[in-house]
Structures are given as C-alpha cells and as structure tokens.
C-alpha cells in the first residue's frame, strides 16, 4: 500500500488541497495526518472538515499541539501563534472541536508509528533537532519506522542494532529504502508552513511493501493563502513567511 503522510497543515487550505491532489496523482491509497491541522492559517474549518471526511474513509490522524490548544488554555505559544489559536477557536463549531480533542496522541499501525512530535513523550511536544533527539524517540518504540512532524523541516534518521545513528536531509523525489536492519525516524516537512527555505508544501509517500520513502513537494497558490490570513486580521508575519519558507 502507498501511504501519503502529511503534517503541520496549519489551516492552509490551498497547500493541503495541492498536496492531496499531488498524492492521489502519484497513486496514494491511504492518508495519514500527523497533527497540527489548525493554527496560523485562515481556513481551519475547511481543513478540519476535510480531515474528518478522510478519517471517516479510513485515514489515520493524530493530535498536534495546535490542535490541542484549541481546547486547552494550558498550551503556551508565541504571541502570533496564540492570536491565531484564539481566532481559530471562534471559527470552529462543537463537532470540529470535539474531533480535534478526541484525536489520539499516537497511532501504531503494524510496524509503523505515527506521532506529531516524537515517540518517547508525545505530550511534551519535544522537537527532533539532532541525532540525540532522534535516538531518544527511536529507543522508546520497537517500530521499524516512526513518522513525525512538528519542526516543519524534513529529515531522516536511522539507528542500527548497535545504536549507531545516521542522519540525512532527504532530497525531493528521491526514494530511500528503509532497510529492515535499522529503525527509522522520518521527520516530515510542513504542508501549511514550511521552514526549510522551500515555500512549496511538503509531504511524504511511503510504500509499505518495498519500505521506500519519498519526500515530495507540491507548489500551491501561496498568494491566496497569504491573502486569506491578511483578510482575516491575523498577524501579517504569518502571511509573509509563507513565500519565504521560514
């Protein structure tokens, strides 16, 4: 089965729609959403409704920190993110908010684990910034491949049976075989707010038979997404950063 895995959509309708279309063109058979459906972007209702429909048809979805913040004032964020979350709360109805609140923190699916931040302590929302961070996550699970997001920058880590770590920044559209003799941690780039210098929306394709992973990018209408942010009175910086991929 070919999985299409998305993370950090952040209310960006244009980016999410472009990624879904690109994944389907490439033959994706099942969708996985790694959290942060909302926050920053100006179309949280559409994104949550789309996610609900996908889950109803067999998609996997987990909860991100922005999803949790919609229903919890205990989550602390920077000023722009907090403004966006408070605005988002006013846009979502009871059904949409309940959907976010009931998303699991992680999902195990065969020899794969899906989580927003990392596997050792999902509720702490730790970032994978280094091989040490990746090792902590990998040691905490027997899964062959762990998929996570949260940091908005793509990376791929592996750990051998002797705990030797490797890391690389994956190249777009270059398939990487995830060998069975190692554990792997695939850190996704963001759909809705990339921060790796490439403004194109990011997602991953994973073949469950060949165990090959491919990091993909999908160009989208950035100007429309940015204009939606400005039109709704959200912090202008959230719009400006989209065209810079930061």
mmCIF file with all atom_site columns, N, CA and C in Angstrom, residues 135-177:
data_model
loop_
_atom_site.group_PDB
_atom_site.id
_atom_site.type_symbol
_atom_site.label_atom_id
_atom_site.label_alt_id
_atom_site.label_comp_id
_atom_site.label_asym_id
_atom_site.label_entity_id
_atom_site.label_seq_id
_atom_site.pdbx_PDB_ins_code
_atom_site.Cartn_x
_atom_site.Cartn_y
_atom_site.Cartn_z
_atom_site.occupancy
_atom_site.B_iso_or_equiv
_atom_site.pdbx_formal_charge
_atom_site.auth_seq_id
_atom_site.auth_comp_id
_atom_site.auth_asym_id
_atom_site.auth_atom_id
_atom_site.pdbx_PDB_model_num
ATOM 1   N N  . UNK A 1 135 ? 17.430 9.584  18.556 1.00 0.00 ? 135 UNK A N  1
ATOM 2   C CA . UNK A 1 135 ? 17.734 8.334  19.259 1.00 0.00 ? 135 UNK A CA 1
ATOM 3   C C  . UNK A 1 135 ? 16.786 8.127  20.433 1.00 0.00 ? 135 UNK A C  1
ATOM 4   N N  . UNK A 1 136 ? 16.490 9.183  21.170 1.00 0.00 ? 136 UNK A N  1
ATOM 5   C CA . UNK A 1 136 ? 15.575 9.085  22.310 1.00 0.00 ? 136 UNK A CA 1
ATOM 6   C C  . UNK A 1 136 ? 14.205 8.607  21.860 1.00 0.00 ? 136 UNK A C  1
ATOM 7   N N  . UNK A 1 137 ? 13.756 9.121  20.736 1.00 0.00 ? 137 UNK A N  1
ATOM 8   C CA . UNK A 1 137 ? 12.464 8.711  20.197 1.00 0.00 ? 137 UNK A CA 1
ATOM 9   C C  . UNK A 1 137 ? 12.500 7.262  19.721 1.00 0.00 ? 137 UNK A C  1
ATOM 10  N N  . UNK A 1 138 ? 13.549 6.889  18.998 1.00 0.00 ? 138 UNK A N  1
ATOM 11  C CA . UNK A 1 138 ? 13.635 5.538  18.433 1.00 0.00 ? 138 UNK A CA 1
ATOM 12  C C  . UNK A 1 138 ? 13.762 4.467  19.509 1.00 0.00 ? 138 UNK A C  1
ATOM 13  N N  . UNK A 1 139 ? 14.500 4.767  20.559 1.00 0.00 ? 139 UNK A N  1
ATOM 14  C CA . UNK A 1 139 ? 14.687 3.794  21.635 1.00 0.00 ? 139 UNK A CA 1
ATOM 15  C C  . UNK A 1 139 ? 13.373 3.474  22.340 1.00 0.00 ? 139 UNK A C  1
ATOM 16  N N  . UNK A 1 140 ? 12.445 4.403  22.296 1.00 0.00 ? 140 UNK A N  1
ATOM 17  C CA . UNK A 1 140 ? 11.200 4.244  23.051 1.00 0.00 ? 140 UNK A CA 1
ATOM 18  C C  . UNK A 1 140 ? 10.159 3.376  22.345 1.00 0.00 ? 140 UNK A C  1
ATOM 19  N N  . UNK A 1 141 ? 10.435 2.919  21.126 1.00 0.00 ? 141 UNK A N  1
ATOM 20  C CA . UNK A 1 141 ? 9.458  2.137  20.375 1.00 0.00 ? 141 UNK A CA 1
ATOM 21  C C  . UNK A 1 141 ? 10.146 1.026  19.580 1.00 0.00 ? 141 UNK A C  1
ATOM 22  N N  . UNK A 1 142 ? 9.485  -0.117 19.428 1.00 0.00 ? 142 UNK A N  1
ATOM 23  C CA . UNK A 1 142 ? 10.040 -1.179 18.576 1.00 0.00 ? 142 UNK A CA 1
ATOM 24  C C  . UNK A 1 142 ? 9.703  -0.995 17.102 1.00 0.00 ? 142 UNK A C  1
ATOM 25  N N  . UNK A 1 143 ? 8.956  0.049  16.760 1.00 0.00 ? 143 UNK A N  1
ATOM 26  C CA . UNK A 1 143 ? 8.502  0.251  15.382 1.00 0.00 ? 143 UNK A CA 1
ATOM 27  C C  . UNK A 1 143 ? 9.687  0.335  14.416 1.00 0.00 ? 143 UNK A C  1
ATOM 28  N N  . UNK A 1 144 ? 9.514  -0.250 13.259 1.00 0.00 ? 144 UNK A N  1
ATOM 29  C CA . UNK A 1 144 ? 10.546 -0.152 12.221 1.00 0.00 ? 144 UNK A CA 1
ATOM 30  C C  . UNK A 1 144 ? 10.684 1.284  11.723 1.00 0.00 ? 144 UNK A C  1
ATOM 31  N N  . UNK A 1 145 ? 9.528  1.954  11.520 1.00 0.00 ? 145 UNK A N  1
ATOM 32  C CA . UNK A 1 145 ? 9.544  3.336  11.043 1.00 0.00 ? 145 UNK A CA 1
ATOM 33  C C  . UNK A 1 145 ? 8.607  4.174  11.908 1.00 0.00 ? 145 UNK A C  1
ATOM 34  N N  . UNK A 1 146 ? 9.128  5.272  12.425 1.00 0.00 ? 146 UNK A N  1
ATOM 35  C CA . UNK A 1 146 ? 8.322  6.272  13.116 1.00 0.00 ? 146 UNK A CA 1
ATOM 36  C C  . UNK A 1 146 ? 8.222  7.498  12.217 1.00 0.00 ? 146 UNK A C  1
ATOM 37  N N  . UNK A 1 147 ? 7.016  8.020  12.093 1.00 0.00 ? 147 UNK A N  1
ATOM 38  C CA . UNK A 1 147 ? 6.779  9.234  11.314 1.00 0.00 ? 147 UNK A CA 1
ATOM 39  C C  . UNK A 1 147 ? 6.361  10.343 12.268 1.00 0.00 ? 147 UNK A C  1
ATOM 40  N N  . UNK A 1 148 ? 6.988  11.512 12.141 1.00 0.00 ? 148 UNK A N  1
ATOM 41  C CA . UNK A 1 148 ? 6.609  12.649 12.978 1.00 0.00 ? 148 UNK A CA 1
ATOM 42  C C  . UNK A 1 148 ? 6.757  13.946 12.183 1.00 0.00 ? 148 UNK A C  1
ATOM 43  N N  . UNK A 1 149 ? 6.300  15.023 12.782 1.00 0.00 ? 149 UNK A N  1
ATOM 44  C CA . UNK A 1 149 ? 6.400  16.341 12.162 1.00 0.00 ? 149 UNK A CA 1
ATOM 45  C C  . UNK A 1 149 ? 6.880  17.354 13.183 1.00 0.00 ? 149 UNK A C  1
ATOM 46  N N  . UNK A 1 150 ? 6.092  18.406 13.369 1.00 0.00 ? 150 UNK A N  1
ATOM 47  C CA . UNK A 1 150 ? 6.257  19.384 14.453 1.00 0.00 ? 150 UNK A CA 1
ATOM 48  C C  . UNK A 1 150 ? 7.328  20.436 14.200 1.00 0.00 ? 150 UNK A C  1
ATOM 49  N N  . UNK A 1 151 ? 8.462  20.063 13.627 1.00 0.00 ? 151 UNK A N  1
ATOM 50  C CA . UNK A 1 151 ? 9.560  21.020 13.470 1.00 0.00 ? 151 UNK A CA 1
ATOM 51  C C  . UNK A 1 151 ? 9.522  21.728 12.112 1.00 0.00 ? 151 UNK A C  1
ATOM 52  N N  . UNK A 1 152 ? 8.693  21.253 11.176 1.00 0.00 ? 152 UNK A N  1
ATOM 53  C CA . UNK A 1 152 ? 8.476  21.896 9.874  1.00 0.00 ? 152 UNK A CA 1
ATOM 54  C C  . UNK A 1 152 ? 9.675  21.821 8.942  1.00 0.00 ? 152 UNK A C  1
ATOM 55  N N  . UNK A 1 153 ? 10.635 20.957 9.245  1.00 0.00 ? 153 UNK A N  1
ATOM 56  C CA . UNK A 1 153 ? 11.806 20.787 8.382  1.00 0.00 ? 153 UNK A CA 1
ATOM 57  C C  . UNK A 1 153 ? 12.056 19.296 8.184  1.00 0.00 ? 153 UNK A C  1
ATOM 58  N N  . UNK A 1 154 ? 12.171 18.830 6.937  1.00 0.00 ? 154 UNK A N  1
ATOM 59  C CA . UNK A 1 154 ? 12.339 17.400 6.688  1.00 0.00 ? 154 UNK A CA 1
ATOM 60  C C  . UNK A 1 154 ? 13.715 16.889 7.090  1.00 0.00 ? 154 UNK A C  1
ATOM 61  N N  . UNK A 1 155 ? 13.718 15.664 7.615  1.00 0.00 ? 155 UNK A N  1
ATOM 62  C CA . UNK A 1 155 ? 14.961 14.980 7.979  1.00 0.00 ? 155 UNK A CA 1
ATOM 63  C C  . UNK A 1 155 ? 14.678 13.492 8.065  1.00 0.00 ? 155 UNK A C  1
ATOM 64  N N  . UNK A 1 156 ? 15.723 12.691 7.959  1.00 0.00 ? 156 UNK A N  1
ATOM 65  C CA . UNK A 1 156 ? 15.574 11.241 8.043  1.00 0.00 ? 156 UNK A CA 1
ATOM 66  C C  . UNK A 1 156 ? 16.719 10.693 8.896  1.00 0.00 ? 156 UNK A C  1
ATOM 67  N N  . UNK A 1 157 ? 16.358 9.983  9.956  1.00 0.00 ? 157 UNK A N  1
ATOM 68  C CA . UNK A 1 157 ? 17.328 9.405  10.882 1.00 0.00 ? 157 UNK A CA 1
ATOM 69  C C  . UNK A 1 157 ? 17.182 7.891  10.900 1.00 0.00 ? 157 UNK A C  1
ATOM 70  N N  . UNK A 1 158 ? 18.280 7.197  11.234 1.00 0.00 ? 158 UNK A N  1
ATOM 71  C CA . UNK A 1 158 ? 18.193 5.757  11.434 1.00 0.00 ? 158 UNK A CA 1
ATOM 72  C C  . UNK A 1 158 ? 19.110 5.330  12.565 1.00 0.00 ? 158 UNK A C  1
ATOM 73  N N  . UNK A 1 159 ? 18.767 4.182  13.162 1.00 0.00 ? 159 UNK A N  1
ATOM 74  C CA . UNK A 1 159 ? 19.559 3.637  14.264 1.00 0.00 ? 159 UNK A CA 1
ATOM 75  C C  . UNK A 1 159 ? 19.789 2.146  14.011 1.00 0.00 ? 159 UNK A C  1
ATOM 76  N N  . UNK A 1 160 ? 21.054 1.724  14.105 1.00 0.00 ? 160 UNK A N  1
ATOM 77  C CA . UNK A 1 160 ? 21.403 0.319  13.892 1.00 0.00 ? 160 UNK A CA 1
ATOM 78  C C  . UNK A 1 160 ? 21.121 -0.493 15.151 1.00 0.00 ? 160 UNK A C  1
ATOM 79  N N  . UNK A 1 161 ? 21.298 -1.808 15.055 1.00 0.00 ? 161 UNK A N  1
ATOM 80  C CA . UNK A 1 161 ? 21.080 -2.677 16.216 1.00 0.00 ? 161 UNK A CA 1
ATOM 81  C C  . UNK A 1 161 ? 22.093 -2.391 17.308 1.00 0.00 ? 161 UNK A C  1
ATOM 82  N N  . UNK A 1 162 ? 23.203 -1.746 16.973 1.00 0.00 ? 162 UNK A N  1
ATOM 83  C CA . UNK A 1 162 ? 24.197 -1.366 17.981 1.00 0.00 ? 162 UNK A CA 1
ATOM 84  C C  . UNK A 1 162 ? 24.042 0.089  18.407 1.00 0.00 ? 162 UNK A C  1
ATOM 85  N N  . UNK A 1 163 ? 22.901 0.687  18.046 1.00 0.00 ? 163 UNK A N  1
ATOM 86  C CA . UNK A 1 163 ? 22.546 2.059  18.422 1.00 0.00 ? 163 UNK A CA 1
ATOM 87  C C  . UNK A 1 163 ? 23.387 3.117  17.719 1.00 0.00 ? 163 UNK A C  1
ATOM 88  N N  . UNK A 1 164 ? 24.001 2.760  16.598 1.00 0.00 ? 164 UNK A N  1
ATOM 89  C CA . UNK A 1 164 ? 24.719 3.755  15.809 1.00 0.00 ? 164 UNK A CA 1
ATOM 90  C C  . UNK A 1 164 ? 23.706 4.559  14.994 1.00 0.00 ? 164 UNK A C  1
ATOM 91  N N  . UNK A 1 165 ? 23.816 5.884  15.080 1.00 0.00 ? 165 UNK A N  1
ATOM 92  C CA . UNK A 1 165 ? 22.857 6.775  14.432 1.00 0.00 ? 165 UNK A CA 1
ATOM 93  C C  . UNK A 1 165 ? 23.404 7.333  13.122 1.00 0.00 ? 165 UNK A C  1
ATOM 94  N N  . UNK A 1 166 ? 22.513 7.497  12.162 1.00 0.00 ? 166 UNK A N  1
ATOM 95  C CA . UNK A 1 166 ? 22.831 8.228  10.934 1.00 0.00 ? 166 UNK A CA 1
ATOM 96  C C  . UNK A 1 166 ? 21.719 9.246  10.693 1.00 0.00 ? 166 UNK A C  1
ATOM 97  N N  . UNK A 1 167 ? 22.031 10.258 9.924  1.00 0.00 ? 167 UNK A N  1
ATOM 98  C CA . UNK A 1 167 ? 21.015 11.261 9.596  1.00 0.00 ? 167 UNK A CA 1
ATOM 99  C C  . UNK A 1 167 ? 21.299 11.821 8.214  1.00 0.00 ? 167 UNK A C  1
ATOM 100 N N  . UNK A 1 168 ? 20.244 12.284 7.566  1.00 0.00 ? 168 UNK A N  1
ATOM 101 C CA . UNK A 1 168 ? 20.403 12.956 6.281  1.00 0.00 ? 168 UNK A CA 1
ATOM 102 C C  . UNK A 1 168 ? 19.221 13.888 6.052  1.00 0.00 ? 168 UNK A C  1
ATOM 103 N N  . UNK A 1 169 ? 19.456 14.867 5.193  1.00 0.00 ? 169 UNK A N  1
ATOM 104 C CA . UNK A 1 169 ? 18.370 15.720 4.722  1.00 0.00 ? 169 UNK A CA 1
ATOM 105 C C  . UNK A 1 169 ? 17.924 15.147 3.389  1.00 0.00 ? 169 UNK A C  1
ATOM 106 N N  . UNK A 1 170 ? 16.731 14.592 3.333  1.00 0.00 ? 170 UNK A N  1
ATOM 107 C CA . UNK A 1 170 ? 16.300 13.905 2.115  1.00 0.00 ? 170 UNK A CA 1
ATOM 108 C C  . UNK A 1 170 ? 16.126 14.855 0.943  1.00 0.00 ? 170 UNK A C  1
ATOM 109 N N  . UNK A 1 171 ? 16.404 14.348 -0.247 1.00 0.00 ? 171 UNK A N  1
ATOM 110 C CA . UNK A 1 171 ? 16.206 15.122 -1.463 1.00 0.00 ? 171 UNK A CA 1
ATOM 111 C C  . UNK A 1 171 ? 14.803 14.876 -2.011 1.00 0.00 ? 171 UNK A C  1
ATOM 112 N N  . UNK A 1 172 ? 14.208 15.900 -2.550 1.00 0.00 ? 172 UNK A N  1
ATOM 113 C CA . UNK A 1 172 ? 12.863 15.802 -3.102 1.00 0.00 ? 172 UNK A CA 1
ATOM 114 C C  . UNK A 1 172 ? 12.821 14.800 -4.248 1.00 0.00 ? 172 UNK A C  1
ATOM 115 N N  . UNK A 1 173 ? 11.819 13.925 -4.191 1.00 0.00 ? 173 UNK A N  1
ATOM 116 C CA . UNK A 1 173 ? 11.539 12.937 -5.237 1.00 0.00 ? 173 UNK A CA 1
ATOM 117 C C  . UNK A 1 173 ? 12.635 11.898 -5.423 1.00 0.00 ? 173 UNK A C  1
ATOM 118 N N  . UNK A 1 174 ? 13.483 11.709 -4.422 1.00 0.00 ? 174 UNK A N  1
ATOM 119 C CA . UNK A 1 174 ? 14.486 10.646 -4.447 1.00 0.00 ? 174 UNK A CA 1
ATOM 120 C C  . UNK A 1 174 ? 14.087 9.604  -3.412 1.00 0.00 ? 174 UNK A C  1
ATOM 121 N N  . UNK A 1 175 ? 13.700 8.420  -3.866 1.00 0.00 ? 175 UNK A N  1
ATOM 122 C CA . UNK A 1 175 ? 13.243 7.370  -2.960 1.00 0.00 ? 175 UNK A CA 1
ATOM 123 C C  . UNK A 1 175 ? 14.412 6.805  -2.154 1.00 0.00 ? 175 UNK A C  1
ATOM 124 N N  . UNK A 1 176 ? 14.148 6.555  -0.866 1.00 0.00 ? 176 UNK A N  1
ATOM 125 C CA . UNK A 1 176 ? 15.155 5.989  0.030  1.00 0.00 ? 176 UNK A CA 1
ATOM 126 C C  . UNK A 1 176 ? 14.611 4.683  0.598  1.00 0.00 ? 176 UNK A C  1
ATOM 127 N N  . UNK A 1 177 ? 15.307 3.553  0.413  1.00 0.00 ? 177 UNK A N  1
ATOM 128 C CA . UNK A 1 177 ? 14.853 2.292  1.015  1.00 0.00 ? 177 UNK A CA 1
ATOM 129 C C  . UNK A 1 177 ? 15.159 2.283  2.514  1.00 0.00 ? 177 UNK A C  1
#
